[in-house]
Short mmCIF file of C-alpha atoms in Angstrom, two decimals:
data_model
loop_
_atom_site.label_atom_id
_atom_site.label_comp_id
_atom_site.label_asym_id
_atom_site.label_seq_id
_atom_site.Cartn_x
_atom_site.Cartn_y
_atom_site.Cartn_z
CA MET A 77 114.12 93.12 119.09
CA THR A 78 110.76 94.03 120.48
CA ARG A 79 107.72 91.78 120.48
CA GLY A 80 104.59 92.90 118.72
CA ASP A 81 102.05 91.90 116.11
CA GLY A 82 104.35 92.22 113.13
CA MET A 83 106.75 94.48 111.32
CA ARG A 84 107.79 95.51 107.81
CA LEU A 85 111.42 94.61 107.28
CA PHE A 86 114.14 95.19 104.71
CA ILE A 87 117.88 94.61 104.54
CA ALA A 88 120.07 97.43 103.31
CA HIS A 89 123.42 99.15 103.36
CA ASP A 90 123.22 102.42 105.28
CA LEU A 91 125.15 105.08 103.35
CA PRO A 92 128.03 107.11 104.84
CA VAL A 93 127.23 110.72 105.77
CA ALA A 94 129.48 112.13 103.01
CA VAL A 95 127.60 110.10 100.37
CA ARG A 96 124.23 111.22 101.72
CA THR A 97 125.37 114.83 101.70
CA ARG A 98 126.50 114.55 98.08
CA LEU A 99 123.19 112.97 97.03
CA THR A 100 121.16 115.72 98.72
CA MET A 101 122.98 118.24 96.53
CA LEU A 102 121.05 116.74 93.61
CA GLN A 103 117.72 117.28 95.32
CA GLY A 104 115.78 120.26 94.06
CA GLY A 105 114.38 121.91 90.97
CA LEU A 106 111.94 119.17 90.03
CA PRO A 107 108.25 119.92 90.65
CA GLY A 108 106.29 116.90 91.84
CA ALA A 109 109.35 115.22 93.38
CA ARG A 110 109.17 114.14 97.02
CA TRP A 111 112.84 114.03 97.95
CA VAL A 112 114.09 111.28 100.27
CA ALA A 113 115.38 112.69 103.57
CA PRO A 114 119.17 112.36 103.94
CA GLU A 115 118.88 110.03 106.94
CA SER A 116 116.64 107.69 104.90
CA LEU A 117 118.97 107.24 101.91
CA HIS A 118 120.09 103.61 101.65
CA LEU A 119 120.85 100.81 99.20
CA THR A 120 118.35 97.97 99.60
CA LEU A 121 119.79 94.47 99.41
CA ARG A 122 116.46 92.71 99.96
CA PHE A 123 112.92 93.85 100.79
CA ILE A 124 111.20 91.40 103.14
CA GLY A 125 107.83 92.96 103.88
CA ASP A 126 105.64 91.89 106.77
CA ALA A 127 107.16 89.49 109.30
CA THR A 128 106.22 88.20 112.73
CA PRO A 129 108.70 88.60 115.61
CA ASP A 130 109.53 84.87 115.39
CA GLN A 131 110.23 85.19 111.65
CA ALA A 132 112.39 88.24 112.36
CA GLU A 133 114.42 86.28 114.91
CA ASP A 134 114.94 83.45 112.40
CA LEU A 135 116.02 86.03 109.85
CA VAL A 136 118.54 87.60 112.23
CA ALA A 137 120.00 84.17 112.96
CA ALA A 138 120.34 83.42 109.23
CA LEU A 139 121.86 86.83 108.42
CA SER A 140 124.37 86.52 111.27
CA ARG A 141 125.85 83.44 109.57
CA ILE A 142 126.75 85.35 106.39
CA ARG A 143 130.47 85.47 105.66
CA ALA A 144 131.44 87.87 102.89
CA PRO A 145 134.32 90.29 102.38
CA ALA A 146 134.02 94.06 102.73
CA PHE A 147 134.29 95.91 99.41
CA ASP A 148 134.27 99.37 97.85
CA LEU A 149 131.24 100.74 96.04
CA SER A 150 130.56 103.78 93.88
CA LEU A 151 127.26 105.39 92.92
CA GLN A 152 126.84 106.70 89.40
CA GLY A 153 124.20 107.94 86.98
CA LEU A 154 120.48 108.61 87.35
CA GLY A 155 117.44 106.66 86.24
CA VAL A 156 113.72 106.29 86.81
CA PHE A 157 111.37 103.43 87.61
CA GLY A 158 108.08 103.50 85.76
CA ASP A 159 107.69 104.65 82.19
CA ARG A 160 108.62 108.15 81.04
CA ARG A 161 104.98 109.27 81.11
CA ARG A 162 104.36 108.05 84.66
CA ALA A 163 107.72 107.76 86.35
CA ARG A 164 107.35 106.74 90.00
CA MET A 165 110.89 106.94 91.34
CA LEU A 166 114.17 108.73 90.65
CA TRP A 167 117.33 106.86 91.61
CA THR A 168 121.08 106.88 91.33
CA GLY A 169 122.72 103.69 90.14
CA VAL A 170 125.65 101.62 91.31
CA ALA A 171 128.89 100.98 89.42
CA PRO A 172 129.37 97.26 88.63
CA SER A 173 130.53 95.54 91.82
CA PRO A 174 131.31 91.82 92.21
CA GLY A 175 131.44 92.38 95.98
CA LEU A 176 127.89 93.77 96.05
CA ARG A 177 126.56 90.96 93.84
CA HIS A 178 128.22 88.40 96.11
CA LEU A 179 126.78 89.99 99.26
CA GLN A 180 123.28 90.27 97.79
CA ALA A 181 123.36 86.58 96.75
CA LYS A 182 124.37 85.63 100.31
CA VAL A 183 121.58 87.80 101.74
CA GLU A 184 119.03 86.20 99.39
CA GLN A 185 120.23 82.74 100.42
CA ALA A 186 119.90 83.65 104.10
CA VAL A 187 116.41 85.12 103.61
CA GLN A 188 115.21 81.94 101.92
CA GLY A 189 116.95 79.86 104.60
CA ALA A 190 114.90 81.75 107.20
CA GLY A 191 111.69 80.61 105.49
CA PHE A 192 110.83 83.57 103.26
CA GLU A 193 109.88 83.17 99.61
CA ALA A 194 112.50 83.72 96.92
CA GLU A 195 112.68 87.16 95.34
CA HIS A 196 111.46 86.87 91.75
CA ARG A 197 112.59 90.30 90.60
CA LYS A 198 116.13 90.71 89.34
CA PHE A 199 118.39 92.64 91.73
CA HIS A 200 118.79 96.19 90.41
CA PRO A 201 121.09 98.01 92.86
CA HIS A 202 120.15 101.66 93.32
CA VAL A 203 119.55 104.39 95.87
CA THR A 204 116.12 106.04 95.65
CA ILE A 205 116.54 109.82 95.87
CA ALA A 206 112.95 110.90 95.10
CA ARG A 207 109.43 109.59 94.72
CA LEU A 208 107.65 111.17 91.77
CA ARG A 209 104.08 112.24 91.24
CA ASP A 210 102.82 114.21 88.25
CA VAL A 211 106.29 115.47 87.32
CA PRO A 212 106.16 117.24 83.95
CA LYS A 213 107.77 114.86 81.43
CA GLY A 214 110.03 117.52 79.91
CA ARG A 215 111.27 118.66 83.33
CA LEU A 216 112.12 115.08 84.35
CA GLU A 217 113.98 114.38 81.12
CA GLY A 218 115.87 117.66 81.50
CA PHE A 219 116.75 116.88 85.11
CA VAL A 220 118.09 113.41 84.22
CA ALA A 221 120.02 114.83 81.25
CA ASP A 222 121.55 117.64 83.35
CA ASN A 223 122.46 115.42 86.31
CA GLY A 224 122.83 111.98 84.76
CA ALA A 225 126.63 112.05 84.71
CA VAL A 226 126.77 112.10 88.54
CA TRP A 227 129.57 109.92 89.92
CA LEU A 228 130.46 109.57 93.59
CA SER A 229 133.89 108.52 94.82
CA PRO A 230 134.09 104.92 96.03
CA PHE A 231 133.26 104.25 99.67
CA ALA A 232 133.76 101.18 101.84
CA VAL A 233 130.92 98.77 102.49
CA THR A 234 131.83 97.06 105.75
CA GLY A 235 128.41 95.81 106.80
CA PHE A 236 124.67 95.80 106.29
CA THR A 237 121.60 96.33 108.47
CA LEU A 238 118.17 94.83 109.08
CA PHE A 239 115.71 97.72 109.13
CA ARG A 240 112.11 98.09 110.22
CA SER A 241 109.95 100.41 108.15
CA ARG A 242 107.18 102.38 109.86
CA LEU A 243 104.74 104.48 107.89
CA GLY A 244 104.66 108.05 109.17
CA SER A 245 102.29 110.85 108.25
CA GLU A 246 104.79 112.47 105.86
CA ARG A 247 107.09 109.58 104.93
CA ALA A 248 108.28 106.13 105.95
CA LEU A 249 110.59 106.03 108.96
CA TYR A 250 113.43 103.50 108.93
CA GLU A 251 114.55 102.04 112.23
CA PRO A 252 117.80 100.03 112.28
CA LEU A 253 117.26 96.80 114.22
CA VAL A 254 120.47 94.79 113.83
CA ASP A 255 123.83 95.60 112.20
CA PHE A 256 125.92 92.86 110.57
CA ASP A 257 129.64 93.22 109.85
CA LEU A 258 131.44 92.01 106.75
CA ASP A 259 134.86 90.39 106.91
CA GLN A 260 137.74 92.87 106.73
CA VAL A 261 140.22 91.48 104.22
CA VAL A 262 143.61 92.62 103.07
CA GLY A 263 144.14 92.82 99.32
CA ASP A 264 141.69 92.84 96.45
CA ALA A 265 138.16 92.43 97.85
CA ALA A 266 136.72 92.60 94.32
CA SER A 267 137.88 89.05 93.53
CA VAL A 268 135.11 87.19 95.29
CA THR A 269 134.47 83.48 95.34
CA PRO A 270 131.16 81.98 96.43
#
């Protein structure tokens, strides 16, 4: 990692190309939506925020000690953050996944072990597909109703990544810093023990 004044960090699962392609097929027909670029689609496990290079190195060391099995994941449904009058974000959800819950708990434990404060918000797994501004209420409700039954075939989650977020003129740019592999197991990866 490079030295500098500081960086904005988050930990996420980078989606396979086929999943990104499928999600981009949903993008369109909603005035006021700023669609997330395909290469930026991801599932956040933990947002860190600003960190010094030393804190980032401690975080990498803590994340590298995580031992968790690989698992399959499926995206399904649509939802919004914010109220219906002033929705801020359009997302697709995640089918219930013990493997994902287990991994996210391990990530949270590692983040705290590296000296960062505990996350007080409940983990709500999702993939942001658009940021919303002044979207007509009826159009948004219609879009969610028309596309809300979306379901993507399961895909393998075999690792996660520490990302750096840089604010660009048009949108945030996400730079992968370090990839971490999950354990490849034979059998049912959904039966997870802590």
